[in-house]
Every structure is written in C-alpha cells, then in structure tokens.
PDB file of C-alpha atoms in Angstrom:
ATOM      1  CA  UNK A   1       0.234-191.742  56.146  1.00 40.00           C
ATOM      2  CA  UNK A   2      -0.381-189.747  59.093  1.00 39.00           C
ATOM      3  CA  UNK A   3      -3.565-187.405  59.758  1.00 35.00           C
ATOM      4  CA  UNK A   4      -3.095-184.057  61.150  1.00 37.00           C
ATOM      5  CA  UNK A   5      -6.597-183.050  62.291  1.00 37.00           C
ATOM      6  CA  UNK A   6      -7.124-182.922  65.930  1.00 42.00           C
ATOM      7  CA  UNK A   7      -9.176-185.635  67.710  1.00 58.00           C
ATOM      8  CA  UNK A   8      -7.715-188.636  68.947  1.00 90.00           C
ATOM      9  CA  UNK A   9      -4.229-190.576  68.653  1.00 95.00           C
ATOM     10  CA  UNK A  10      -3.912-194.368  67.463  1.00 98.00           C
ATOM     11  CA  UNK A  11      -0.547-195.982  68.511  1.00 98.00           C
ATOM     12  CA  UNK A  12       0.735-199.054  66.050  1.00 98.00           C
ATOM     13  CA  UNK A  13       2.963-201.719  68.028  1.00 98.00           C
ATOM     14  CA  UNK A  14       5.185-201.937  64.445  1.00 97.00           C
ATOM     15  CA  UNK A  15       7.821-204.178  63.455  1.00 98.00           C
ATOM     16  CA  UNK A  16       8.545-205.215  60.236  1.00 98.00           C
ATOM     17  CA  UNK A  17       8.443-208.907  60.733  1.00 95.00           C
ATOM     18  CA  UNK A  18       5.177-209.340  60.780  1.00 95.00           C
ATOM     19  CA  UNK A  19       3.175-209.332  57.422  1.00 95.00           C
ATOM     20  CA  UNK A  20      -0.005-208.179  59.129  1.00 96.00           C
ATOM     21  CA  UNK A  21       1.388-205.216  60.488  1.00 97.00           C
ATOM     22  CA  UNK A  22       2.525-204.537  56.280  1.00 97.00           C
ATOM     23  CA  UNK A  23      -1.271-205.275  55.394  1.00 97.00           C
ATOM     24  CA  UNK A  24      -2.827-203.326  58.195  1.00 97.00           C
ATOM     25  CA  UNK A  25      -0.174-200.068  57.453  1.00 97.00           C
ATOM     26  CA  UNK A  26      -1.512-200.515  54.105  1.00 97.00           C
ATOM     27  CA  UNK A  27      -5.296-199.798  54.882  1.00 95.00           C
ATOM     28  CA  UNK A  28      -4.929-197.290  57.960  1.00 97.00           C
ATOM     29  CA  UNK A  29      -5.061-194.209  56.078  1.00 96.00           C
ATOM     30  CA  UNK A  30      -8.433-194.522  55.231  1.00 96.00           C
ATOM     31  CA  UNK A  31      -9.077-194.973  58.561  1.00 97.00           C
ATOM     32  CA  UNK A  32      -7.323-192.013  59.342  1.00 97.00           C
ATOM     33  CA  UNK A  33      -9.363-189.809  57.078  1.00 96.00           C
ATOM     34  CA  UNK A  34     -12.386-191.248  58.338  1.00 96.00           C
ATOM     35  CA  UNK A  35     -11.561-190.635  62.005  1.00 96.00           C
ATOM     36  CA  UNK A  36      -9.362-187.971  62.017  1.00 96.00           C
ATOM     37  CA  UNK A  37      -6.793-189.393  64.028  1.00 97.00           C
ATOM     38  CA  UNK A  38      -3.173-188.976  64.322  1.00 96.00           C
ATOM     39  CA  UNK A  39      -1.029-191.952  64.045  1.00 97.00           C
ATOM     40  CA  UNK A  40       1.784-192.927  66.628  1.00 97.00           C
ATOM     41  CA  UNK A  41       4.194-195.912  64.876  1.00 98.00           C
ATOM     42  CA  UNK A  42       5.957-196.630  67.997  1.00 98.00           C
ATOM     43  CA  UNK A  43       9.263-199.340  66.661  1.00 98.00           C
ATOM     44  CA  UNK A  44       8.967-202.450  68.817  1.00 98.00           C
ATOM     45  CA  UNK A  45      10.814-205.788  68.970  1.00 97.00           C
ATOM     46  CA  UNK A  46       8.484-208.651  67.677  1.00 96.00           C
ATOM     47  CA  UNK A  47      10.788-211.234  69.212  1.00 94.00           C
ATOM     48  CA  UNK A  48      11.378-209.746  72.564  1.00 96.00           C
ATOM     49  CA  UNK A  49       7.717-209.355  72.706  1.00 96.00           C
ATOM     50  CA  UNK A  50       7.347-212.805  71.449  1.00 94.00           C
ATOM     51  CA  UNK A  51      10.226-213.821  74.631  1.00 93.00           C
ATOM     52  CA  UNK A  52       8.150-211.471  76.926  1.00 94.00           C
ATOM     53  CA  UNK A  53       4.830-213.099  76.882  1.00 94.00           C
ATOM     54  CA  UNK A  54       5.445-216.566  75.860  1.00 89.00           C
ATOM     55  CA  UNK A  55       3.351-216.154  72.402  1.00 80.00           C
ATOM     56  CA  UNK A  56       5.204-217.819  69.084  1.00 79.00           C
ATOM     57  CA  UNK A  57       4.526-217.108  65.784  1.00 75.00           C
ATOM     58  CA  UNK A  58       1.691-218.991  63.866  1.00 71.00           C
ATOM     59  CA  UNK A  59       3.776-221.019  61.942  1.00 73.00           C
ATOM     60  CA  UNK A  60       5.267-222.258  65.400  1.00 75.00           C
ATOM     61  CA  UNK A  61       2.473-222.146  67.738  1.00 73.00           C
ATOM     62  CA  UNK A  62      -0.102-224.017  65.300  1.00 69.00           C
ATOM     63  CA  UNK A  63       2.479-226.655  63.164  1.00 73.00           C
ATOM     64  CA  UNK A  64       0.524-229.394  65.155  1.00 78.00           C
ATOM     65  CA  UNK A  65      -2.498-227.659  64.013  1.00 83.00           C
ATOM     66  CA  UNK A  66      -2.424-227.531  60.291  1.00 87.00           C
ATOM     67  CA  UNK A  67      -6.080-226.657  59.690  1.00 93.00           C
ATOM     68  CA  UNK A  68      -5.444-223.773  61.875  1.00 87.00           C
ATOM     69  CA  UNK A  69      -2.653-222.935  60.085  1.00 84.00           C
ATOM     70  CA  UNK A  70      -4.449-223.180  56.477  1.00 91.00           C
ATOM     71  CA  UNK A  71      -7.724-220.999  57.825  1.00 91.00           C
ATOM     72  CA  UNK A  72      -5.236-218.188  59.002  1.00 88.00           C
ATOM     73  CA  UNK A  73      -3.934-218.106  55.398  1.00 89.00           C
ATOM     74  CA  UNK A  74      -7.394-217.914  53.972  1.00 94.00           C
ATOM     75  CA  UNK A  75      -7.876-215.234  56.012  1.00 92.00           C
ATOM     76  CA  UNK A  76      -4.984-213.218  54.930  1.00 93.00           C
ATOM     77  CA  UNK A  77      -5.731-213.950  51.599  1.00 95.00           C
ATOM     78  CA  UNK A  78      -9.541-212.837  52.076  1.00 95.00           C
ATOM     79  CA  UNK A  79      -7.826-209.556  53.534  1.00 95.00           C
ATOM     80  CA  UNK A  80      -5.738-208.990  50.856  1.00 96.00           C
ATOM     81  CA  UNK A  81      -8.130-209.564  47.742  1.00 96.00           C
ATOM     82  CA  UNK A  82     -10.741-207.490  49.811  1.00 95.00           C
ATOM     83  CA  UNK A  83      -9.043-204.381  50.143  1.00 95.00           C
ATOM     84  CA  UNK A  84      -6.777-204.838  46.856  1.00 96.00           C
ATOM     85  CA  UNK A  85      -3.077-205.269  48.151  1.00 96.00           C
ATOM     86  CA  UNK A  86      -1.669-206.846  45.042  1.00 94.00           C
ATOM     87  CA  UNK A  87       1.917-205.855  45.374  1.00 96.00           C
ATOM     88  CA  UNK A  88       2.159-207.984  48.463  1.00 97.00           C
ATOM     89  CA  UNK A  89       4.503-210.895  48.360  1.00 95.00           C
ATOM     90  CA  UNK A  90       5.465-213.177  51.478  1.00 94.00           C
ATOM     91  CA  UNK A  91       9.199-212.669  51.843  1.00 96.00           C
ATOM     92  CA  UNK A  92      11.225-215.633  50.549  1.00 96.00           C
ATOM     93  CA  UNK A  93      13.779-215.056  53.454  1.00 94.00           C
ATOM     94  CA  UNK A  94      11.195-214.955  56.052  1.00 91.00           C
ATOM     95  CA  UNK A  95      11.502-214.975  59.253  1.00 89.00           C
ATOM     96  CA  UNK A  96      14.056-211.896  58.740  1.00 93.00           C
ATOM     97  CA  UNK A  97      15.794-210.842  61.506  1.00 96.00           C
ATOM     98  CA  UNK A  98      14.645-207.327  62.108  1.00 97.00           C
ATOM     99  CA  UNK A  99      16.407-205.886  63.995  1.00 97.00           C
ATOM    100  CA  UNK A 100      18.644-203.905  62.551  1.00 98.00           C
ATOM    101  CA  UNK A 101      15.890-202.093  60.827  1.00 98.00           C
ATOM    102  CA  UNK A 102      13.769-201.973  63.613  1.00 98.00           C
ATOM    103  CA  UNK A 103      16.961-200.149  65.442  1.00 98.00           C
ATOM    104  CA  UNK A 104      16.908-198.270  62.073  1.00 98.00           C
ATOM    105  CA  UNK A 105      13.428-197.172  62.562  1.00 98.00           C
ATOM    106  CA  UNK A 106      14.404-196.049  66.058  1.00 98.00           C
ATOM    107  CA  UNK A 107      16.598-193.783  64.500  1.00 98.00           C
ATOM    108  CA  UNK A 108      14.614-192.657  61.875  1.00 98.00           C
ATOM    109  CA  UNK A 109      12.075-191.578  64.330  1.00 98.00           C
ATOM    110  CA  UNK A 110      14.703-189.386  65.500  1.00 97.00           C
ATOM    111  CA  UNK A 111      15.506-187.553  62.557  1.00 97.00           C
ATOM    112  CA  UNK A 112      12.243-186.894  62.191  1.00 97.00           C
ATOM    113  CA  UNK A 113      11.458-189.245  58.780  1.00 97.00           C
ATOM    114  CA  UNK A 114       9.880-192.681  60.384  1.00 97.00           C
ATOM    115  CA  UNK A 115       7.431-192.338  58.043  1.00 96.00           C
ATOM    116  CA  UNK A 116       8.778-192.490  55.057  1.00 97.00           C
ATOM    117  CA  UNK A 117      11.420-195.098  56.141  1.00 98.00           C
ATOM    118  CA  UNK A 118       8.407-197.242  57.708  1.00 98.00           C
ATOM    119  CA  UNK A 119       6.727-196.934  53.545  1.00 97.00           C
ATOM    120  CA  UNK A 120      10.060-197.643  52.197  1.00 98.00           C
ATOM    121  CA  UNK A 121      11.277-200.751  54.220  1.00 98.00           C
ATOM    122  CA  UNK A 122       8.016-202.667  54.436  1.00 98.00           C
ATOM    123  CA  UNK A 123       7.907-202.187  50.783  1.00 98.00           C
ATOM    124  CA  UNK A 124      11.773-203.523  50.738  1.00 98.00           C
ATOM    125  CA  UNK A 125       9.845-206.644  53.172  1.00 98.00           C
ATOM    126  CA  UNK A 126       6.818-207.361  51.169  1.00 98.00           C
ATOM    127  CA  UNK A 127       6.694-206.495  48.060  1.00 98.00           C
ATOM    128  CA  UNK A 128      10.379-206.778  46.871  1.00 97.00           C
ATOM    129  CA  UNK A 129      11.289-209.764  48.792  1.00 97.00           C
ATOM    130  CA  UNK A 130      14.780-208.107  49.982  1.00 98.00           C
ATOM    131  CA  UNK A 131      16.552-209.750  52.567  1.00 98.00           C
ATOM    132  CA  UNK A 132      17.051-206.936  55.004  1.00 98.00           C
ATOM    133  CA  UNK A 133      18.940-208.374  57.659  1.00 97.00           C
ATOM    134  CA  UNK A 134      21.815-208.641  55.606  1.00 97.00           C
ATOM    135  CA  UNK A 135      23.580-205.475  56.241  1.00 97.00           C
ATOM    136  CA  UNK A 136      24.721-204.509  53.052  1.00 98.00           C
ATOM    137  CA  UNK A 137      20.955-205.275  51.471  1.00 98.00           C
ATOM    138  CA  UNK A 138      20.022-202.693  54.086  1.00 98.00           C
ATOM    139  CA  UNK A 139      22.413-200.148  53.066  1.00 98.00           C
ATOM    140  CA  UNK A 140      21.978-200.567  49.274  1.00 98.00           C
ATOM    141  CA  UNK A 141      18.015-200.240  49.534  1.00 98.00           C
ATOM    142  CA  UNK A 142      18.061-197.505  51.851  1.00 98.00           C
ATOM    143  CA  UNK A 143      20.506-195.446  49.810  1.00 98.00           C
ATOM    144  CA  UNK A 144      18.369-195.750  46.739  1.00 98.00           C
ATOM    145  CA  UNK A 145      15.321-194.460  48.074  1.00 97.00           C
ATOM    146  CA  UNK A 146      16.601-191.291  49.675  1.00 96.00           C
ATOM    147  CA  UNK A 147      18.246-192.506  52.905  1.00 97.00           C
ATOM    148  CA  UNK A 148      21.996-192.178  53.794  1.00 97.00           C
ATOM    149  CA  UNK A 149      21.807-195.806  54.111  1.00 97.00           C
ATOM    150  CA  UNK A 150      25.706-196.627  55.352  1.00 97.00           C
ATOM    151  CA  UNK A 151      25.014-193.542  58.107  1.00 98.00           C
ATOM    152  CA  UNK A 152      21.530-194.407  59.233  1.00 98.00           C
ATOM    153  CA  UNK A 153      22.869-198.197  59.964  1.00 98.00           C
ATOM    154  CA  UNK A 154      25.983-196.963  61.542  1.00 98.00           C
ATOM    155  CA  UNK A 155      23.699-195.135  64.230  1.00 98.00           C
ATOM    156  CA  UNK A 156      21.922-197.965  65.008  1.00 98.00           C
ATOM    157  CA  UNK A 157      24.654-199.313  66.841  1.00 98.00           C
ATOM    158  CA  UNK A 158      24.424-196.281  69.514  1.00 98.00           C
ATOM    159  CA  UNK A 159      23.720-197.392  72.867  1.00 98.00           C
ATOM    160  CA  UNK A 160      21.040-194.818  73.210  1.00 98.00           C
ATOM    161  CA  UNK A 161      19.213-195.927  69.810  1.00 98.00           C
ATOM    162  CA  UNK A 162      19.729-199.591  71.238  1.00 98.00           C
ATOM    163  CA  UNK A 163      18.502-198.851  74.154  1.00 98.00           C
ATOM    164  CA  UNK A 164      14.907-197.022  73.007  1.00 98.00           C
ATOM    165  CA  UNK A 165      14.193-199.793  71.198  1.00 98.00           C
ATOM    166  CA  UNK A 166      14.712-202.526  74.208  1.00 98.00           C
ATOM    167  CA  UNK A 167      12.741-200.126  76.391  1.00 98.00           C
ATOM    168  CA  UNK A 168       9.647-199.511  73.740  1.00 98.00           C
ATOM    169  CA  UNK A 169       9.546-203.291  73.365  1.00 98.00           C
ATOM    170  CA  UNK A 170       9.142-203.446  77.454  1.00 98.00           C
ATOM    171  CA  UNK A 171       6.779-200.877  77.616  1.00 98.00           C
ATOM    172  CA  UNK A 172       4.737-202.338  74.891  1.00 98.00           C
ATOM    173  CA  UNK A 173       4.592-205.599  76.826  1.00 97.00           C
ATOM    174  CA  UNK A 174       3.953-203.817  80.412  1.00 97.00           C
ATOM    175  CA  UNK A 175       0.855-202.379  78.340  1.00 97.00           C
ATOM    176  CA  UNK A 176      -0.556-205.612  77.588  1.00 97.00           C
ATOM    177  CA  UNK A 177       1.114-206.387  74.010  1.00 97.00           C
ATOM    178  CA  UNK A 178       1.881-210.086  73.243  1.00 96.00           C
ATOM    179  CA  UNK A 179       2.180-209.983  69.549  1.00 96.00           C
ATOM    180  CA  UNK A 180       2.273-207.426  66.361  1.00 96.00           C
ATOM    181  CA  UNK A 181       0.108-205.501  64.800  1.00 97.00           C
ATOM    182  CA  UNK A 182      -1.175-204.052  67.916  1.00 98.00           C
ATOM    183  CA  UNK A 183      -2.830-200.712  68.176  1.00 98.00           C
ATOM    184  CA  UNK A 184      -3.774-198.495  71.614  1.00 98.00           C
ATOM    185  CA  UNK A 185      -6.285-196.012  71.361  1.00 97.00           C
ATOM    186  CA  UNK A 186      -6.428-194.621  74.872  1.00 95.00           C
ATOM    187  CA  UNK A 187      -5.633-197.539  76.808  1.00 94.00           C
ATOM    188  CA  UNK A 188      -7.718-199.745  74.428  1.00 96.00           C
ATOM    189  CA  UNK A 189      -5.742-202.100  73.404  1.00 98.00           C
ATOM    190  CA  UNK A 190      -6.725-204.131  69.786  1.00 98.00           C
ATOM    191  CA  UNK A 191      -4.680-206.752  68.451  1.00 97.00           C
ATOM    192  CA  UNK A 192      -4.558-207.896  64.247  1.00 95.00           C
ATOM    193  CA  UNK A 193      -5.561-206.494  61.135  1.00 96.00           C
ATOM    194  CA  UNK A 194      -9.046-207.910  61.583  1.00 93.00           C
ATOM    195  CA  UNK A 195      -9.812-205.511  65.220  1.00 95.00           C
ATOM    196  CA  UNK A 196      -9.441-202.419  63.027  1.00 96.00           C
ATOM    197  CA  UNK A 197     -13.159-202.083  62.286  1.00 96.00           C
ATOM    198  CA  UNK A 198     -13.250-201.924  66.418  1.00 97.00           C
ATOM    199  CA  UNK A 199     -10.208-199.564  66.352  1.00 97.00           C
ATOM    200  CA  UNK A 200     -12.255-197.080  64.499  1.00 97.00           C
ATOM    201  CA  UNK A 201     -15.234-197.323  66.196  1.00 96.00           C
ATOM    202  CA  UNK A 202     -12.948-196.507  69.661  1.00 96.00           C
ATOM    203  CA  UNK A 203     -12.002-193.868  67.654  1.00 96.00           C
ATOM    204  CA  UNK A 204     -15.186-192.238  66.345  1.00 94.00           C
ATOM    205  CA  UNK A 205     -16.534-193.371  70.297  1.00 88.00           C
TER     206      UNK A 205
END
C-alpha cells in the first residue's frame, strides 16, 4: 500500500464510513508508484468531523435534491467501472457506526500494522457487507484474518487510544477537513476521490 522511496508524504483523512475513501484506497497505489510518495492514513472520526463543520452526508444534505443525489451515484459508478473495482458492494447496514473500528485503527497504528488492518476492514465494509459495529462481527472478522480480534477491541476502550482518535478528528478539522476522503500534501488540502488527479500533480509539483 505504502511507497517507501523518498520524495514527498500524502496524508489520507480515513474512516471507514465513507465508501469513497474504500474506492480512493483502492486506486492510490498507483499513484504511489507514480509519485513516489509515502502514504500517511491518519484514523479520523467521519461524524465528529461531520458535527465539527456542519457538513451531512449526501444522502442527508441532498434528499430534497434527488437529481443531485442520482448524478453523485453515476459518478461513483463511472469511478468504479473506470478503474475496475468489481468487488465493491454498498454495505447493506450502512451508515455503520465506526467507531469502534476507527478506535481499532487507532490502535492498530500503534502496533505498528494499520495497514493491513485498514486492507482487511474496508474489505469487511465493502465488499463483504459485514456489519462491523456489532462487536462480536468485529471480533470474529478480525480474528480470521490474522488479528487478535477480542484483544485489539478490548484496547480500544483505553482512554489514551480514545483519546488519539478525538484529537486526530480535531486536528483534521483545525486543518480545514469537513468531510472524508481528504488528503494533505503539504498543506494542500484535496477533498474526494475525483481531486486525486490534482493530488498527484501536487505531488510530482
């Protein structure tokens, strides 16, 4: 996911509520090998954000809009047949809660394997449908892809992991963010899946 060559940093606002932030994870590392950038998933809280700034999600902020609505789903449906994304599937439970596995990705962060928990829960999210604010979903997927699922949820109710989270999700804000997938390079800030081809000019700039 992440490249190692030296050269500039791009920093994902990430949480796993939002779909575009699945389909943009999904095509960034191309755009890593064609920048050479390193890649910062910083865990975030889409609702605080969401509380924060005022913003709601499109389903809210344009239901008295429902040609809106309709062209933002042609778009993600343009995005998706474009760059091949097959094995995506718009949760069933959605809106999930996330955050328990957003505090879960604060902890994985800390023992060092964010990555591969980010690959492994979005693909719980959005391509296998899973429910994953039900605790014991959480667990159960967790433990069968390589995590100590019952020990990496018990950490996430430590104050400290608690408290990262609240204070990335503030900081995100303070920078500007109003909504997810948002990306920094610098203190450029892009916002969607569709400001990527200007996230890697930034980049290459």
């Amino acid at each position: 996911m992440v490249s190692k060559s030296a050269g500039k940093s791009l920093e994902f606002i990430f949480d796993f509520g939002s779909p575009n932030a699945y389909l943009a994870m999904k095509i960034l590392p191309d755009l890593l090998d064609r920048t050479g950038a390193d890649l910062i998933i910083t865990p975030c809280l889409l609702g605080g954000i969401f509380k924060a700034t005022g913003n709601k999600a499109p389903m809210i902020q344009y239901a008295d809009a429902p040609a809106k609505m309709a062209y933002e789903n042609l778009e993600m449906r343009r995005f998706i047949a474009r760059h091949g994304l097959t094995k995506f599937r718009l949760n069933s439970h959605f809106p999930v809660n996330t955050l328990l596995i957003m505090r879960g990705a604060v902890v994985a962060e800390d023992e060092g394997v964010l990555d591969d928990y980010v690959d492994a829960v979005n693909r719980a999210m959005w391509e296998d449908g899973l429910k994953m604010d039900d605790p014991a979903v959480a667990a159960a997927f967790l433990t069968a892809n390589g995590f100590d699922g019952p020990a990496l949820l018990a950490r996430t109710q430590e104050d400290a992991i608690k408290a990262k989270l609240a204070a990335n999700t503030e900081a995100a804000v303070a920078r500007g963010a109003f909504g997810i997938p948002t990306f920094f390079v610098g203190d450029e800030i892009f916002f969607g899946k569709d400001r990527l081809g200007q996230v890697e000019e930034a980049l290459l700039g």
